[in-house]
PDB file of C-alpha atoms in Angstrom:
ATOM      1  CA  UNK R   1     215.133 142.294 174.759  1.00 96.00           C
ATOM      2  CA  UNK R   2     213.844 140.771 171.524  1.00 98.00           C
ATOM      3  CA  UNK R   3     214.850 137.126 171.166  1.00 98.00           C
ATOM      4  CA  UNK R   4     216.572 135.932 168.010  1.00 98.00           C
ATOM      5  CA  UNK R   5     216.378 132.370 166.700  1.00 98.00           C
ATOM      6  CA  UNK R   6     217.997 131.125 163.497  1.00 98.00           C
ATOM      7  CA  UNK R   7     216.176 128.199 161.911  1.00 98.00           C
ATOM      8  CA  UNK R   8     217.639 126.547 158.837  1.00 97.00           C
ATOM      9  CA  UNK R   9     218.325 123.351 156.912  1.00 96.00           C
ATOM     10  CA  UNK R  10     221.057 120.991 158.101  1.00 94.00           C
ATOM     11  CA  UNK R  11     223.796 122.532 160.178  1.00 95.00           C
ATOM     12  CA  UNK R  12     223.544 126.006 158.642  1.00 97.00           C
ATOM     13  CA  UNK R  13     221.848 127.666 161.625  1.00 97.00           C
ATOM     14  CA  UNK R  14     224.583 126.549 164.026  1.00 97.00           C
ATOM     15  CA  UNK R  15     227.355 127.637 161.666  1.00 97.00           C
ATOM     16  CA  UNK R  16     225.760 131.049 161.139  1.00 98.00           C
ATOM     17  CA  UNK R  17     225.339 131.455 164.876  1.00 97.00           C
ATOM     18  CA  UNK R  18     228.936 130.436 165.569  1.00 97.00           C
ATOM     19  CA  UNK R  19     230.271 132.854 162.962  1.00 97.00           C
ATOM     20  CA  UNK R  20     228.082 135.727 164.173  1.00 97.00           C
ATOM     21  CA  UNK R  21     229.251 135.088 167.732  1.00 96.00           C
ATOM     22  CA  UNK R  22     232.881 135.055 166.560  1.00 96.00           C
ATOM     23  CA  UNK R  23     232.476 138.467 164.928  1.00 97.00           C
ATOM     24  CA  UNK R  24     230.543 140.021 167.795  1.00 96.00           C
ATOM     25  CA  UNK R  25     232.747 138.535 170.488  1.00 94.00           C
ATOM     26  CA  UNK R  26     229.797 136.649 171.946  1.00 93.00           C
ATOM     27  CA  UNK R  27     227.642 139.735 172.411  1.00 93.00           C
ATOM     28  CA  UNK R  28     223.951 139.257 171.859  1.00 86.00           C
ATOM     29  CA  UNK R  29     221.432 136.596 172.719  1.00 92.00           C
ATOM     30  CA  UNK R  30     220.682 134.212 169.893  1.00 96.00           C
ATOM     31  CA  UNK R  31     220.016 130.544 169.442  1.00 97.00           C
ATOM     32  CA  UNK R  32     219.928 128.130 166.532  1.00 98.00           C
ATOM     33  CA  UNK R  33     217.605 125.325 165.504  1.00 97.00           C
ATOM     34  CA  UNK R  34     218.962 122.810 163.003  1.00 96.00           C
ATOM     35  CA  UNK R  35     216.327 120.946 161.050  1.00 94.00           C
ATOM     36  CA  UNK R  36     217.643 117.704 159.677  1.00 88.00           C
ATOM     37  CA  UNK R  37     216.428 116.784 156.208  1.00 83.00           C
ATOM     38  CA  UNK R  38     214.871 113.554 157.507  1.00 85.00           C
ATOM     39  CA  UNK R  39     213.167 114.939 160.590  1.00 85.00           C
ATOM     40  CA  UNK R  40     209.451 114.393 161.068  1.00 92.00           C
ATOM     41  CA  UNK R  41     207.418 117.609 160.578  1.00 92.00           C
ATOM     42  CA  UNK R  42     205.546 117.317 163.891  1.00 94.00           C
ATOM     43  CA  UNK R  43     208.802 116.712 165.714  1.00 94.00           C
ATOM     44  CA  UNK R  44     210.448 119.654 163.942  1.00 95.00           C
ATOM     45  CA  UNK R  45     207.525 121.916 164.787  1.00 96.00           C
ATOM     46  CA  UNK R  46     207.779 120.969 168.431  1.00 96.00           C
ATOM     47  CA  UNK R  47     211.546 121.587 168.383  1.00 95.00           C
ATOM     48  CA  UNK R  48     211.092 125.051 166.879  1.00 97.00           C
ATOM     49  CA  UNK R  49     208.241 125.910 169.254  1.00 97.00           C
ATOM     50  CA  UNK R  50     210.376 125.034 172.251  1.00 97.00           C
ATOM     51  CA  UNK R  51     213.276 127.143 170.955  1.00 97.00           C
ATOM     52  CA  UNK R  52     210.962 130.116 170.422  1.00 97.00           C
ATOM     53  CA  UNK R  53     209.476 129.763 173.896  1.00 97.00           C
ATOM     54  CA  UNK R  54     212.943 129.670 175.445  1.00 97.00           C
ATOM     55  CA  UNK R  55     214.051 132.740 173.492  1.00 97.00           C
ATOM     56  CA  UNK R  56     211.012 134.876 174.348  1.00 97.00           C
ATOM     57  CA  UNK R  57     211.586 137.262 177.240  1.00 96.00           C
ATOM     58  CA  UNK R  58     208.073 138.627 176.837  1.00 96.00           C
ATOM     59  CA  UNK R  59     208.571 141.025 173.921  1.00 97.00           C
ATOM     60  CA  UNK R  60     208.655 138.464 171.143  1.00 98.00           C
ATOM     61  CA  UNK R  61     211.139 136.629 168.982  1.00 98.00           C
ATOM     62  CA  UNK R  62     212.615 137.382 165.590  1.00 98.00           C
ATOM     63  CA  UNK R  63     213.070 134.163 163.640  1.00 98.00           C
ATOM     64  CA  UNK R  64     215.537 134.102 160.790  1.00 98.00           C
ATOM     65  CA  UNK R  65     215.069 131.287 158.298  1.00 98.00           C
ATOM     66  CA  UNK R  66     217.282 130.364 155.386  1.00 97.00           C
ATOM     67  CA  UNK R  67     214.877 129.942 152.487  1.00 96.00           C
ATOM     68  CA  UNK R  68     211.362 131.243 151.978  1.00 96.00           C
ATOM     69  CA  UNK R  69     209.116 128.274 151.142  1.00 95.00           C
ATOM     70  CA  UNK R  70     211.538 125.735 152.585  1.00 94.00           C
ATOM     71  CA  UNK R  71     210.561 123.470 155.489  1.00 94.00           C
ATOM     72  CA  UNK R  72     212.230 125.531 158.277  1.00 96.00           C
ATOM     73  CA  UNK R  73     210.478 128.639 157.012  1.00 96.00           C
ATOM     74  CA  UNK R  74     207.133 126.872 156.567  1.00 96.00           C
ATOM     75  CA  UNK R  75     207.299 125.380 160.047  1.00 96.00           C
ATOM     76  CA  UNK R  76     208.040 128.793 161.578  1.00 97.00           C
ATOM     77  CA  UNK R  77     205.209 130.353 159.592  1.00 97.00           C
ATOM     78  CA  UNK R  78     202.800 127.733 160.910  1.00 96.00           C
ATOM     79  CA  UNK R  79     203.539 129.094 164.414  1.00 97.00           C
ATOM     80  CA  UNK R  80     202.948 132.717 163.494  1.00 97.00           C
ATOM     81  CA  UNK R  81     199.370 132.885 164.810  1.00 96.00           C
ATOM     82  CA  UNK R  82     200.201 131.171 168.105  1.00 94.00           C
ATOM     83  CA  UNK R  83     203.301 133.072 169.132  1.00 96.00           C
ATOM     84  CA  UNK R  84     204.623 136.604 169.157  1.00 97.00           C
ATOM     85  CA  UNK R  85     207.113 136.258 166.326  1.00 98.00           C
ATOM     86  CA  UNK R  86     208.310 137.906 163.150  1.00 98.00           C
ATOM     87  CA  UNK R  87     210.008 135.833 160.481  1.00 98.00           C
ATOM     88  CA  UNK R  88     212.708 137.017 158.095  1.00 98.00           C
ATOM     89  CA  UNK R  89     213.639 134.550 155.380  1.00 97.00           C
ATOM     90  CA  UNK R  90     216.960 134.642 153.539  1.00 97.00           C
ATOM     91  CA  UNK R  91     219.099 135.129 156.639  1.00 97.00           C
ATOM     92  CA  UNK R  92     222.613 136.382 156.046  1.00 96.00           C
ATOM     93  CA  UNK R  93     225.542 137.366 158.230  1.00 97.00           C
ATOM     94  CA  UNK R  94     225.078 141.164 157.950  1.00 97.00           C
ATOM     95  CA  UNK R  95     221.531 140.769 159.292  1.00 97.00           C
ATOM     96  CA  UNK R  96     222.628 138.554 162.162  1.00 97.00           C
ATOM     97  CA  UNK R  97     225.440 140.849 163.233  1.00 97.00           C
ATOM     98  CA  UNK R  98     223.183 143.902 163.033  1.00 97.00           C
ATOM     99  CA  UNK R  99     220.487 142.093 165.012  1.00 97.00           C
ATOM    100  CA  UNK R 100     222.798 142.061 168.030  1.00 95.00           C
ATOM    101  CA  UNK R 101     222.817 145.842 168.224  1.00 93.00           C
ATOM    102  CA  UNK R 102     219.104 146.226 167.504  1.00 96.00           C
ATOM    103  CA  UNK R 103     217.663 143.569 169.797  1.00 96.00           C
ATOM    104  CA  UNK R 104     218.225 145.665 172.933  1.00 94.00           C
ATOM    105  CA  UNK R 105     216.954 148.940 171.530  1.00 95.00           C
ATOM    106  CA  UNK R 106     214.081 148.133 169.147  1.00 97.00           C
ATOM    107  CA  UNK R 107     210.700 146.478 169.366  1.00 98.00           C
ATOM    108  CA  UNK R 108     210.092 143.280 167.413  1.00 98.00           C
ATOM    109  CA  UNK R 109     208.213 144.769 164.479  1.00 98.00           C
ATOM    110  CA  UNK R 110     210.602 147.703 163.921  1.00 98.00           C
ATOM    111  CA  UNK R 111     213.622 145.469 164.259  1.00 98.00           C
ATOM    112  CA  UNK R 112     212.232 143.004 161.697  1.00 98.00           C
ATOM    113  CA  UNK R 113     211.538 145.706 159.115  1.00 98.00           C
ATOM    114  CA  UNK R 114     214.916 147.376 159.593  1.00 98.00           C
ATOM    115  CA  UNK R 115     216.771 144.092 159.304  1.00 98.00           C
ATOM    116  CA  UNK R 116     214.920 143.035 156.166  1.00 97.00           C
ATOM    117  CA  UNK R 117     216.096 146.225 154.424  1.00 97.00           C
ATOM    118  CA  UNK R 118     219.567 145.960 155.947  1.00 97.00           C
ATOM    119  CA  UNK R 119     219.994 142.430 154.613  1.00 96.00           C
ATOM    120  CA  UNK R 120     219.058 143.501 151.100  1.00 95.00           C
ATOM    121  CA  UNK R 121     221.211 146.622 151.162  1.00 95.00           C
ATOM    122  CA  UNK R 122     224.311 144.725 152.148  1.00 95.00           C
ATOM    123  CA  UNK R 123     224.589 142.350 149.246  1.00 94.00           C
ATOM    124  CA  UNK R 124     227.302 143.668 146.950  1.00 91.00           C
ATOM    125  CA  UNK R 125     228.416 142.811 143.463  1.00 91.00           C
ATOM    126  CA  UNK R 126     232.195 142.994 143.655  1.00 87.00           C
ATOM    127  CA  UNK R 127     232.632 143.811 139.970  1.00 89.00           C
ATOM    128  CA  UNK R 128     230.761 147.098 140.515  1.00 85.00           C
ATOM    129  CA  UNK R 129     233.638 148.211 142.721  1.00 76.00           C
ATOM    130  CA  UNK R 130     236.452 146.521 140.853  1.00 78.00           C
ATOM    131  CA  UNK R 131     235.471 147.827 137.408  1.00 75.00           C
ATOM    132  CA  UNK R 132     235.234 151.350 138.753  1.00 69.00           C
ATOM    133  CA  UNK R 133     238.624 151.026 140.524  1.00 66.00           C
ATOM    134  CA  UNK R 134     240.247 149.582 137.379  1.00 69.00           C
ATOM    135  CA  UNK R 135     238.820 152.398 135.235  1.00 71.00           C
ATOM    136  CA  UNK R 136     240.281 154.978 137.623  1.00 64.00           C
ATOM    137  CA  UNK R 137     243.686 153.251 137.560  1.00 61.00           C
ATOM    138  CA  UNK R 138     243.671 153.223 133.767  1.00 68.00           C
ATOM    139  CA  UNK R 139     242.797 156.930 133.688  1.00 65.00           C
ATOM    140  CA  UNK R 140     245.660 157.647 136.081  1.00 58.00           C
ATOM    141  CA  UNK R 141     248.093 155.675 133.884  1.00 61.00           C
ATOM    142  CA  UNK R 142     247.313 157.819 130.818  1.00 61.00           C
TER     143      UNK R 142
ATOM    144  CA  UNK P   1     217.576 189.119 158.082  1.00 60.00           C
ATOM    145  CA  UNK P   2     220.222 186.662 156.903  1.00 62.00           C
ATOM    146  CA  UNK P   3     220.482 183.502 158.944  1.00 62.00           C
ATOM    147  CA  UNK P   4     223.831 182.655 160.398  1.00 63.00           C
ATOM    148  CA  UNK P   5     224.704 179.006 160.787  1.00 57.00           C
ATOM    149  CA  UNK P   6     227.517 178.294 163.170  1.00 57.00           C
ATOM    150  CA  UNK P   7     229.113 174.968 162.433  1.00 58.00           C
ATOM    151  CA  UNK P   8     229.984 172.887 165.477  1.00 59.00           C
ATOM    152  CA  UNK P   9     233.609 172.092 166.081  1.00 71.00           C
ATOM    153  CA  UNK P  10     234.556 168.641 164.924  1.00 92.00           C
ATOM    154  CA  UNK P  11     237.213 166.160 165.977  1.00 94.00           C
ATOM    155  CA  UNK P  12     239.268 164.756 163.141  1.00 95.00           C
ATOM    156  CA  UNK P  13     242.178 162.336 163.387  1.00 96.00           C
ATOM    157  CA  UNK P  14     244.129 160.512 160.701  1.00 95.00           C
ATOM    158  CA  UNK P  15     245.556 157.087 161.513  1.00 95.00           C
ATOM    159  CA  UNK P  16     247.395 154.360 159.617  1.00 94.00           C
ATOM    160  CA  UNK P  17     246.164 150.795 159.711  1.00 94.00           C
ATOM    161  CA  UNK P  18     249.098 148.666 160.761  1.00 89.00           C
ATOM    162  CA  UNK P  19     247.724 145.208 161.303  1.00 86.00           C
ATOM    163  CA  UNK P  20     247.978 142.291 158.918  1.00 89.00           C
ATOM    164  CA  UNK P  21     244.295 142.015 158.006  1.00 91.00           C
ATOM    165  CA  UNK P  22     243.255 145.656 157.851  1.00 93.00           C
ATOM    166  CA  UNK P  23     239.871 146.600 159.285  1.00 95.00           C
ATOM    167  CA  UNK P  24     238.295 143.142 159.196  1.00 95.00           C
ATOM    168  CA  UNK P  25     234.908 142.016 160.491  1.00 96.00           C
ATOM    169  CA  UNK P  26     235.693 141.824 164.200  1.00 95.00           C
ATOM    170  CA  UNK P  27     237.500 145.147 164.229  1.00 96.00           C
ATOM    171  CA  UNK P  28     234.696 146.793 162.249  1.00 97.00           C
ATOM    172  CA  UNK P  29     232.121 145.332 164.629  1.00 97.00           C
ATOM    173  CA  UNK P  30     233.948 146.636 167.697  1.00 96.00           C
ATOM    174  CA  UNK P  31     234.392 150.031 166.102  1.00 97.00           C
ATOM    175  CA  UNK P  32     230.714 150.247 165.150  1.00 97.00           C
ATOM    176  CA  UNK P  33     229.493 149.212 168.601  1.00 97.00           C
ATOM    177  CA  UNK P  34     231.766 151.749 170.241  1.00 97.00           C
ATOM    178  CA  UNK P  35     230.584 154.375 167.756  1.00 98.00           C
ATOM    179  CA  UNK P  36     226.970 153.538 168.585  1.00 97.00           C
ATOM    180  CA  UNK P  37     227.562 154.258 172.246  1.00 97.00           C
ATOM    181  CA  UNK P  38     228.043 157.984 171.583  1.00 98.00           C
ATOM    182  CA  UNK P  39     225.516 160.589 170.559  1.00 97.00           C
ATOM    183  CA  UNK P  40     227.948 162.250 168.179  1.00 97.00           C
ATOM    184  CA  UNK P  41     228.062 161.437 164.501  1.00 97.00           C
ATOM    185  CA  UNK P  42     231.003 159.138 163.805  1.00 98.00           C
ATOM    186  CA  UNK P  43     232.489 158.875 160.328  1.00 97.00           C
ATOM    187  CA  UNK P  44     235.275 156.755 158.949  1.00 97.00           C
ATOM    188  CA  UNK P  45     236.740 158.282 155.825  1.00 96.00           C
ATOM    189  CA  UNK P  46     239.154 157.119 153.178  1.00 94.00           C
ATOM    190  CA  UNK P  47     240.777 159.993 151.356  1.00 89.00           C
ATOM    191  CA  UNK P  48     242.753 159.419 148.213  1.00 79.00           C
ATOM    192  CA  UNK P  49     243.813 161.484 145.240  1.00 72.00           C
ATOM    193  CA  UNK P  50     240.456 161.474 143.495  1.00 70.00           C
ATOM    194  CA  UNK P  51     238.060 161.926 146.345  1.00 83.00           C
ATOM    195  CA  UNK P  52     236.725 160.732 149.659  1.00 89.00           C
ATOM    196  CA  UNK P  53     234.637 157.761 150.660  1.00 91.00           C
ATOM    197  CA  UNK P  54     232.587 158.058 153.816  1.00 95.00           C
ATOM    198  CA  UNK P  55     231.503 155.254 156.091  1.00 96.00           C
ATOM    199  CA  UNK P  56     229.073 155.469 158.984  1.00 98.00           C
ATOM    200  CA  UNK P  57     231.201 154.702 162.026  1.00 98.00           C
ATOM    201  CA  UNK P  58     228.186 153.255 163.810  1.00 98.00           C
ATOM    202  CA  UNK P  59     227.494 150.559 161.229  1.00 97.00           C
ATOM    203  CA  UNK P  60     229.650 147.480 160.695  1.00 97.00           C
ATOM    204  CA  UNK P  61     228.740 146.966 157.036  1.00 96.00           C
ATOM    205  CA  UNK P  62     229.274 150.614 156.200  1.00 96.00           C
ATOM    206  CA  UNK P  63     232.793 150.345 157.663  1.00 97.00           C
ATOM    207  CA  UNK P  64     233.511 147.018 155.953  1.00 96.00           C
ATOM    208  CA  UNK P  65     232.306 148.387 152.608  1.00 93.00           C
ATOM    209  CA  UNK P  66     235.203 150.861 152.703  1.00 94.00           C
ATOM    210  CA  UNK P  67     237.558 147.890 152.252  1.00 92.00           C
ATOM    211  CA  UNK P  68     240.208 149.263 154.600  1.00 94.00           C
ATOM    212  CA  UNK P  69     243.427 147.397 153.841  1.00 93.00           C
ATOM    213  CA  UNK P  70     246.664 147.113 155.817  1.00 93.00           C
ATOM    214  CA  UNK P  71     248.929 150.176 155.506  1.00 92.00           C
ATOM    215  CA  UNK P  72     246.079 152.407 154.365  1.00 92.00           C
ATOM    216  CA  UNK P  73     245.214 155.673 156.063  1.00 93.00           C
ATOM    217  CA  UNK P  74     241.796 156.452 157.441  1.00 95.00           C
ATOM    218  CA  UNK P  75     240.339 159.576 158.979  1.00 96.00           C
ATOM    219  CA  UNK P  76     238.058 159.315 161.985  1.00 97.00           C
ATOM    220  CA  UNK P  77     235.646 162.202 162.483  1.00 97.00           C
ATOM    221  CA  UNK P  78     233.366 162.757 165.436  1.00 98.00           C
ATOM    222  CA  UNK P  79     230.895 165.573 165.616  1.00 97.00           C
ATOM    223  CA  UNK P  80     228.408 166.344 168.354  1.00 96.00           C
ATOM    224  CA  UNK P  81     227.961 166.840 172.050  1.00 95.00           C
ATOM    225  CA  UNK P  82     230.359 164.070 173.115  1.00 96.00           C
ATOM    226  CA  UNK P  83     232.795 164.277 170.210  1.00 96.00           C
ATOM    227  CA  UNK P  84     235.905 164.631 172.394  1.00 97.00           C
ATOM    228  CA  UNK P  85     235.120 161.569 174.457  1.00 97.00           C
ATOM    229  CA  UNK P  86     234.066 159.630 171.353  1.00 98.00           C
ATOM    230  CA  UNK P  87     237.326 160.406 169.566  1.00 97.00           C
ATOM    231  CA  UNK P  88     239.399 159.500 172.619  1.00 97.00           C
ATOM    232  CA  UNK P  89     237.659 156.122 172.997  1.00 98.00           C
ATOM    233  CA  UNK P  90     237.749 155.325 169.281  1.00 97.00           C
ATOM    234  CA  UNK P  91     241.468 156.074 169.103  1.00 96.00           C
ATOM    235  CA  UNK P  92     242.114 153.936 172.169  1.00 96.00           C
ATOM    236  CA  UNK P  93     240.197 151.092 170.556  1.00 96.00           C
ATOM    237  CA  UNK P  94     242.048 151.429 167.264  1.00 95.00           C
ATOM    238  CA  UNK P  95     245.355 151.502 169.089  1.00 93.00           C
ATOM    239  CA  UNK P  96     244.370 148.295 170.843  1.00 92.00           C
ATOM    240  CA  UNK P  97     243.419 146.429 167.651  1.00 89.00           C
ATOM    241  CA  UNK P  98     245.843 148.119 165.316  1.00 78.00           C
ATOM    242  CA  UNK P  99     248.747 145.868 166.155  1.00 67.00           C
ATOM    243  CA  UNK P 100     249.550 142.682 164.331  1.00 60.00           C
ATOM    244  CA  UNK P 101     248.044 140.168 166.712  1.00 49.00           C
ATOM    245  CA  UNK P 102     245.293 138.800 164.506  1.00 43.00           C
TER     246      UNK P 102
END
């Protein structure tokens, strides 16, 4: 099974993990690494490396970071050549929840590509729906 | 010679959502995971006066995007080799979560 590690600023990774686990009823194998704003880079790198090692069952680990170009993302990217990982930046809850169902059935590379698209597809602008619903209601009132 | 396409039978059941929060994230997740466990196509459909909206019953976000509110009606469709079993299990699941205990 592909491992999943969330790596983000402050407490975000733990909160995302807790919320994903709440929705999925605890299904799935994921872990979180919180990188404090004041943490030393070498120490952070070692923390992330250890988390990735623990999560790897031999088929690699998908790392989800919060912000491309931010420290958590940069630290994960610095490990790319040494470990079997894929990194998705811009983690969101749809991606995390979907990862639970894909991690048992997909290889690392396929899972990463699918989830990248899935994350983008599932950002909605509410007014697109609401304007269309309001227009229909107004038509019905005429 | 004209080709003849025989459509497969399909299971179709209409239910009313009775719980306080409608089909929320945890319910949608459970429904999608159950849907994924069958080979049949699973659809969740909202039908109203001016048309239908289809959701993929194997995908949590597709179900959530339907915005299924309390007291609304949905149609569950299953189509494929295990459609009977799929429908039975999906209805059992919905019966389990479709009470106001959330």
